[in-house]
């Protein structure tokens, strides 16, 4: 009996040893097989959910300096007449310290059919005012200047500061708003650094629509306001172009103290009666890059410092104010 027990113990022990050896061999086989599989077939991670990044525009709060005005006050021309003088062939304005503070500009339309932009950029011109359109004298249609898109694209391409002007023949506020909307639609593809001007002036043609009806100074001033406010709402900076005689006889300036003026006066000295920020000092000027005579201007304000900021504030629904 003892011998059989001994033999049975040996057999059981050997079986356990064989089982352990088999377990070890099996684990090695599984490990090698898994390793070979992972090396042969890359592991593809599960598709992660797409996360859309929402880009929010930073709100721009913009404030610009504004001249202090009393209610109903008409600002007079306060520039020092001795400060205006020709500098290197062009009009300029110098402050009391002898520093030139004006900026030279040129205004053009289809009347200047060719512009050599490379040559123009070598001139002292700092800004350009383009006629974007006009209302017809007789039928009253809204017409785009045939050179506007070409010249506006070139001004942006060359980095020349640009403003625009529209020649009005509006008979009432409704038509003025339509003119403003027309201008705004034209500007959607371009960047402006200077104002949008409302050109209100006398038309020599007696049959012109504005000569066939009576428009009081109050009504004409409301027309100006309607255009300017529509333009301002769109983020542009309005300015009114008008002669001294037109201001005195056809506008009520007490209603227009919120707006800058672009003043045409073709003299060596500027004795324009009313306040202005841009002076169109000649209509027979010459400038490199433009053939023939052309209107030249000087701006007493560098509008490029704040006009783009106004547009950005409107786009981002920021706050616009003055200080």
mmCIF file of N, CA, C and O in Angstrom, residues 173-230:
data_model
loop_
_atom_site.group_PDB
_atom_site.id
_atom_site.type_symbol
_atom_site.label_atom_id
_atom_site.label_comp_id
_atom_site.label_asym_id
_atom_site.label_seq_id
_atom_site.Cartn_x
_atom_site.Cartn_y
_atom_site.Cartn_z
ATOM 1 N N UNK A 173 -36.484 113.939 -48.477
ATOM 2 C CA UNK A 173 -35.732 113.047 -47.596
ATOM 3 C C UNK A 173 -35.775 111.604 -48.082
ATOM 4 O O UNK A 173 -34.781 110.869 -47.966
ATOM 5 N N UNK A 174 -36.921 111.183 -48.614
ATOM 6 C CA UNK A 174 -37.044 109.813 -49.101
ATOM 7 C C UNK A 174 -36.043 109.535 -50.220
ATOM 8 O O UNK A 174 -35.375 108.489 -50.249
ATOM 9 N N UNK A 175 -35.903 110.482 -51.133
ATOM 10 C CA UNK A 175 -34.943 110.322 -52.219
ATOM 11 C C UNK A 175 -33.509 110.365 -51.695
ATOM 12 O O UNK A 175 -32.628 109.661 -52.206
ATOM 13 N N UNK A 176 -33.261 111.176 -50.679
ATOM 14 C CA UNK A 176 -31.915 111.250 -50.092
ATOM 15 C C UNK A 176 -31.529 109.920 -49.457
ATOM 16 O O UNK A 176 -30.383 109.468 -49.567
ATOM 17 N N UNK A 177 -32.477 109.285 -48.785
ATOM 18 C CA UNK A 177 -32.208 107.969 -48.183
ATOM 19 C C UNK A 177 -31.939 106.942 -49.273
ATOM 20 O O UNK A 177 -31.046 106.087 -49.137
ATOM 21 N N UNK A 178 -32.692 107.019 -50.375
ATOM 22 C CA UNK A 178 -32.456 106.106 -51.495
ATOM 23 C C UNK A 178 -31.051 106.316 -52.067
ATOM 24 O O UNK A 178 -30.363 105.347 -52.434
ATOM 25 N N UNK A 179 -30.612 107.562 -52.138
ATOM 26 C CA UNK A 179 -29.253 107.845 -52.614
ATOM 27 C C UNK A 179 -28.216 107.258 -51.663
ATOM 28 O O UNK A 179 -27.221 106.680 -52.103
ATOM 29 N N UNK A 180 -28.453 107.410 -50.376
ATOM 30 C CA UNK A 180 -27.523 106.852 -49.389
ATOM 31 C C UNK A 180 -27.452 105.336 -49.491
ATOM 32 O O UNK A 180 -26.357 104.747 -49.448
ATOM 33 N N UNK A 181 -28.605 104.680 -49.630
ATOM 34 C CA UNK A 181 -28.621 103.219 -49.758
ATOM 35 C C UNK A 181 -27.883 102.779 -51.022
ATOM 36 O O UNK A 181 -27.192 101.746 -51.032
ATOM 37 N N UNK A 182 -28.015 103.556 -52.083
ATOM 38 C CA UNK A 182 -27.311 103.261 -53.325
ATOM 39 C C UNK A 182 -25.797 103.338 -53.110
ATOM 40 O O UNK A 182 -25.041 102.449 -53.545
ATOM 41 N N UNK A 183 -25.360 104.367 -52.424
ATOM 42 C CA UNK A 183 -23.931 104.529 -52.139
ATOM 43 C C UNK A 183 -23.424 103.389 -51.260
ATOM 44 O O UNK A 183 -22.367 102.800 -51.526
ATOM 45 N N UNK A 184 -24.170 103.065 -50.221
ATOM 46 C CA UNK A 184 -23.762 102.002 -49.301
ATOM 47 C C UNK A 184 -23.606 100.677 -50.041
ATOM 48 O O UNK A 184 -22.665 99.906 -49.796
ATOM 49 N N UNK A 185 -24.503 100.410 -50.979
ATOM 50 C CA UNK A 185 -24.414 99.168 -51.750
ATOM 51 C C UNK A 185 -23.156 99.152 -52.616
ATOM 52 O O UNK A 185 -22.545 98.093 -52.812
ATOM 53 N N UNK A 186 -22.751 100.302 -53.124
ATOM 54 C CA UNK A 186 -21.541 100.373 -53.945
ATOM 55 C C UNK A 186 -20.276 100.152 -53.123
ATOM 56 O O UNK A 186 -19.272 99.652 -53.630
ATOM 57 N N UNK A 187 -20.322 100.522 -51.846
ATOM 58 C CA UNK A 187 -19.120 100.487 -51.014
ATOM 59 C C UNK A 187 -18.858 99.133 -50.375
ATOM 60 O O UNK A 187 -17.812 98.950 -49.746
ATOM 61 N N UNK A 188 -19.747 98.193 -50.522
ATOM 62 C CA UNK A 188 -19.653 96.930 -49.775
ATOM 63 C C UNK A 188 -18.380 96.146 -50.069
ATOM 64 O O UNK A 188 -17.925 95.371 -49.231
ATOM 65 N N UNK A 189 -17.788 96.347 -51.238
ATOM 66 C CA UNK A 189 -16.600 95.573 -51.623
ATOM 67 C C UNK A 189 -15.290 96.304 -51.337
ATOM 68 O O UNK A 189 -14.219 95.753 -51.600
ATOM 69 N N UNK A 190 -15.374 97.519 -50.792
ATOM 70 C CA UNK A 190 -14.164 98.329 -50.674
ATOM 71 C C UNK A 190 -13.980 98.863 -49.257
ATOM 72 O O UNK A 190 -14.932 98.966 -48.489
ATOM 73 N N UNK A 191 -12.731 99.194 -48.937
ATOM 74 C CA UNK A 191 -12.401 99.767 -47.630
ATOM 75 C C UNK A 191 -12.239 101.280 -47.772
ATOM 76 O O UNK A 191 -11.553 101.756 -48.683
ATOM 77 N N UNK A 192 -12.850 102.003 -46.841
ATOM 78 C CA UNK A 192 -12.760 103.465 -46.837
ATOM 79 C C UNK A 192 -11.978 103.944 -45.626
ATOM 80 O O UNK A 192 -12.110 103.381 -44.531
ATOM 81 N N UNK A 193 -11.173 104.969 -45.834
ATOM 82 C CA UNK A 193 -10.435 105.601 -44.752
ATOM 83 C C UNK A 193 -10.794 107.083 -44.621
ATOM 84 O O UNK A 193 -10.387 107.733 -43.662
ATOM 85 N N UNK A 194 -11.559 107.594 -45.586
ATOM 86 C CA UNK A 194 -11.985 108.992 -45.573
ATOM 87 C C UNK A 194 -13.514 109.049 -45.693
ATOM 88 O O UNK A 194 -14.170 108.021 -45.892
ATOM 89 N N UNK A 195 -14.109 110.218 -45.566
ATOM 90 C CA UNK A 195 -15.567 110.315 -45.472
ATOM 91 C C UNK A 195 -16.328 109.945 -46.741
ATOM 92 O O UNK A 195 -15.775 109.828 -47.836
ATOM 93 N N UNK A 196 -17.644 109.814 -46.548
ATOM 94 C CA UNK A 196 -18.614 109.724 -47.643
ATOM 95 C C UNK A 196 -19.259 111.110 -47.756
ATOM 96 O O UNK A 196 -19.923 111.564 -46.824
ATOM 97 N N UNK A 197 -19.056 111.768 -48.877
ATOM 98 C CA UNK A 197 -19.499 113.154 -49.026
ATOM 99 C C UNK A 197 -20.822 113.235 -49.785
ATOM 100 O O UNK A 197 -21.029 112.534 -50.780
ATOM 101 N N UNK A 198 -21.680 114.124 -49.297
ATOM 102 C CA UNK A 198 -22.952 114.443 -49.927
ATOM 103 C C UNK A 198 -22.761 115.753 -50.670
ATOM 104 O O UNK A 198 -22.646 116.817 -50.057
ATOM 105 N N UNK A 199 -22.683 115.675 -51.996
ATOM 106 C CA UNK A 199 -22.370 116.828 -52.830
ATOM 107 C C UNK A 199 -23.674 117.530 -53.210
ATOM 108 O O UNK A 199 -24.428 117.065 -54.069
ATOM 109 N N UNK A 200 -23.952 118.659 -52.541
ATOM 110 C CA UNK A 200 -25.153 119.430 -52.832
ATOM 111 C C UNK A 200 -24.738 120.784 -53.386
ATOM 112 O O UNK A 200 -24.025 121.542 -52.720
ATOM 113 N N UNK A 201 -25.159 121.081 -54.610
ATOM 114 C CA UNK A 201 -24.729 122.314 -55.255
ATOM 115 C C UNK A 201 -25.689 122.703 -56.370
ATOM 116 O O UNK A 201 -26.587 121.939 -56.759
ATOM 117 N N UNK A 202 -25.479 123.887 -56.880
ATOM 118 C CA UNK A 202 -26.320 124.428 -57.950
ATOM 119 C C UNK A 202 -26.003 123.740 -59.271
ATOM 120 O O UNK A 202 -24.841 123.464 -59.589
ATOM 121 N N UNK A 203 -27.045 123.465 -60.045
ATOM 122 C CA UNK A 203 -26.891 122.896 -61.384
ATOM 123 C C UNK A 203 -27.269 123.963 -62.398
ATOM 124 O O UNK A 203 -28.368 124.535 -62.340
ATOM 125 N N UNK A 204 -26.378 124.245 -63.332
ATOM 126 C CA UNK A 204 -26.601 125.336 -64.281
ATOM 127 C C UNK A 204 -27.765 125.063 -65.227
ATOM 128 O O UNK A 204 -28.419 125.992 -65.702
ATOM 129 N N UNK A 205 -28.036 123.789 -65.501
ATOM 130 C CA UNK A 205 -29.128 123.438 -66.405
ATOM 131 C C UNK A 205 -30.470 123.805 -65.753
ATOM 132 O O UNK A 205 -30.864 123.238 -64.737
ATOM 133 N N UNK A 206 -31.184 124.769 -66.357
ATOM 134 C CA UNK A 206 -32.444 125.226 -65.765
ATOM 135 C C UNK A 206 -33.519 124.145 -65.746
ATOM 136 O O UNK A 206 -34.467 124.218 -64.961
ATOM 137 N N UNK A 207 -33.357 123.139 -66.604
ATOM 138 C CA UNK A 207 -34.341 122.066 -66.638
ATOM 139 C C UNK A 207 -34.051 120.955 -65.639
ATOM 140 O O UNK A 207 -34.806 119.989 -65.545
ATOM 141 N N UNK A 208 -32.945 121.087 -64.909
ATOM 142 C CA UNK A 208 -32.609 120.072 -63.901
ATOM 143 C C UNK A 208 -33.737 119.976 -62.878
ATOM 144 O O UNK A 208 -34.350 120.981 -62.511
ATOM 145 N N UNK A 209 -33.986 118.766 -62.412
ATOM 146 C CA UNK A 209 -35.148 118.528 -61.544
ATOM 147 C C UNK A 209 -35.138 119.392 -60.285
ATOM 148 O O UNK A 209 -36.190 119.817 -59.812
ATOM 149 N N UNK A 210 -33.955 119.690 -59.736
ATOM 150 C CA UNK A 210 -33.901 120.515 -58.531
ATOM 151 C C UNK A 210 -34.146 121.987 -58.829
ATOM 152 O O UNK A 210 -34.305 122.791 -57.899
ATOM 153 N N UNK A 211 -34.153 122.354 -60.121
ATOM 154 C CA UNK A 211 -34.463 123.727 -60.502
ATOM 155 C C UNK A 211 -35.923 123.899 -60.889
ATOM 156 O O UNK A 211 -36.365 125.033 -61.152
ATOM 157 N N UNK A 212 -36.654 122.811 -60.956
ATOM 158 C CA UNK A 212 -38.058 122.885 -61.379
ATOM 159 C C UNK A 212 -39.021 122.886 -60.199
ATOM 160 O O UNK A 212 -40.232 123.029 -60.394
ATOM 161 N N UNK A 213 -38.502 122.701 -58.994
ATOM 162 C CA UNK A 213 -39.340 122.747 -57.787
ATOM 163 C C UNK A 213 -38.665 123.651 -56.770
ATOM 164 O O UNK A 213 -37.446 123.852 -56.802
ATOM 165 N N UNK A 214 -39.450 124.184 -55.878
ATOM 166 C CA UNK A 214 -38.890 125.042 -54.838
ATOM 167 C C UNK A 214 -38.562 124.187 -53.607
ATOM 168 O O UNK A 214 -39.421 123.474 -53.080
ATOM 169 N N UNK A 215 -37.311 124.261 -53.180
ATOM 170 C CA UNK A 215 -36.867 123.537 -51.977
ATOM 171 C C UNK A 215 -36.346 124.580 -50.999
ATOM 172 O O UNK A 215 -35.393 125.300 -51.302
ATOM 173 N N UNK A 216 -36.959 124.665 -49.847
ATOM 174 C CA UNK A 216 -36.540 125.654 -48.861
ATOM 175 C C UNK A 216 -35.228 125.231 -48.205
ATOM 176 O O UNK A 216 -34.866 124.047 -48.229
ATOM 177 N N UNK A 217 -34.484 126.173 -47.615
ATOM 178 C CA UNK A 217 -33.263 125.808 -46.890
ATOM 179 C C UNK A 217 -33.501 124.759 -45.813
ATOM 180 O O UNK A 217 -32.672 123.871 -45.614
ATOM 181 N N UNK A 218 -34.639 124.840 -45.133
ATOM 182 C CA UNK A 218 -34.949 123.842 -44.115
ATOM 183 C C UNK A 218 -35.142 122.461 -44.739
ATOM 184 O O UNK A 218 -34.614 121.461 -44.245
ATOM 185 N N UNK A 219 -35.880 122.426 -45.844
ATOM 186 C CA UNK A 219 -36.117 121.146 -46.515
ATOM 187 C C UNK A 219 -34.810 120.573 -47.068
ATOM 188 O O UNK A 219 -34.550 119.371 -46.959
ATOM 189 N N UNK A 220 -33.975 121.438 -47.641
ATOM 190 C CA UNK A 220 -32.712 120.943 -48.198
ATOM 191 C C UNK A 220 -31.784 120.452 -47.084
ATOM 192 O O UNK A 220 -31.046 119.475 -47.266
ATOM 193 N N UNK A 221 -31.824 121.104 -45.945
ATOM 194 C CA UNK A 221 -31.014 120.659 -44.813
ATOM 195 C C UNK A 221 -31.500 119.311 -44.292
ATOM 196 O O UNK A 221 -30.695 118.455 -43.902
ATOM 197 N N UNK A 222 -32.813 119.108 -44.296
ATOM 198 C CA UNK A 222 -33.358 117.800 -43.903
ATOM 199 C C UNK A 222 -32.929 116.715 -44.880
ATOM 200 O O UNK A 222 -32.694 115.570 -44.492
ATOM 201 N N UNK A 223 -32.815 117.080 -46.151
ATOM 202 C CA UNK A 223 -32.318 116.146 -47.161
ATOM 203 C C UNK A 223 -30.880 115.747 -46.838
ATOM 204 O O UNK A 223 -30.510 114.563 -46.892
ATOM 205 N N UNK A 224 -30.064 116.735 -46.486
ATOM 206 C CA UNK A 224 -28.674 116.459 -46.102
ATOM 207 C C UNK A 224 -28.615 115.531 -44.890
ATOM 208 O O UNK A 224 -27.832 114.569 -44.859
ATOM 209 N N UNK A 225 -29.427 115.828 -43.909
ATOM 210 C CA UNK A 225 -29.435 115.035 -42.679
ATOM 211 C C UNK A 225 -29.860 113.601 -42.968
ATOM 212 O O UNK A 225 -29.263 112.638 -42.445
ATOM 213 N N UNK A 226 -30.883 113.429 -43.801
ATOM 214 C CA UNK A 226 -31.368 112.088 -44.116
ATOM 215 C C UNK A 226 -30.269 111.248 -44.750
ATOM 216 O O UNK A 226 -30.068 110.077 -44.382
ATOM 217 N N UNK A 227 -29.543 111.830 -45.689
ATOM 218 C CA UNK A 227 -28.435 111.104 -46.333
ATOM 219 C C UNK A 227 -27.339 110.794 -45.320
ATOM 220 O O UNK A 227 -26.875 109.657 -45.207
ATOM 221 N N UNK A 228 -26.913 111.814 -44.592
ATOM 222 C CA UNK A 228 -25.781 111.662 -43.674
ATOM 223 C C UNK A 228 -26.070 110.648 -42.567
ATOM 224 O O UNK A 228 -25.202 109.846 -42.201
ATOM 225 N N UNK A 229 -27.276 110.676 -42.035
ATOM 226 C CA UNK A 229 -27.592 109.755 -40.946
ATOM 227 C C UNK A 229 -27.682 108.312 -41.435
ATOM 228 O O UNK A 229 -27.296 107.386 -40.731
ATOM 229 N N UNK A 230 -28.194 108.132 -42.650
ATOM 230 C CA UNK A 230 -28.236 106.784 -43.218
ATOM 231 C C UNK A 230 -26.828 106.245 -43.409
ATOM 232 O O UNK A 230 -26.538 105.078 -43.119
#
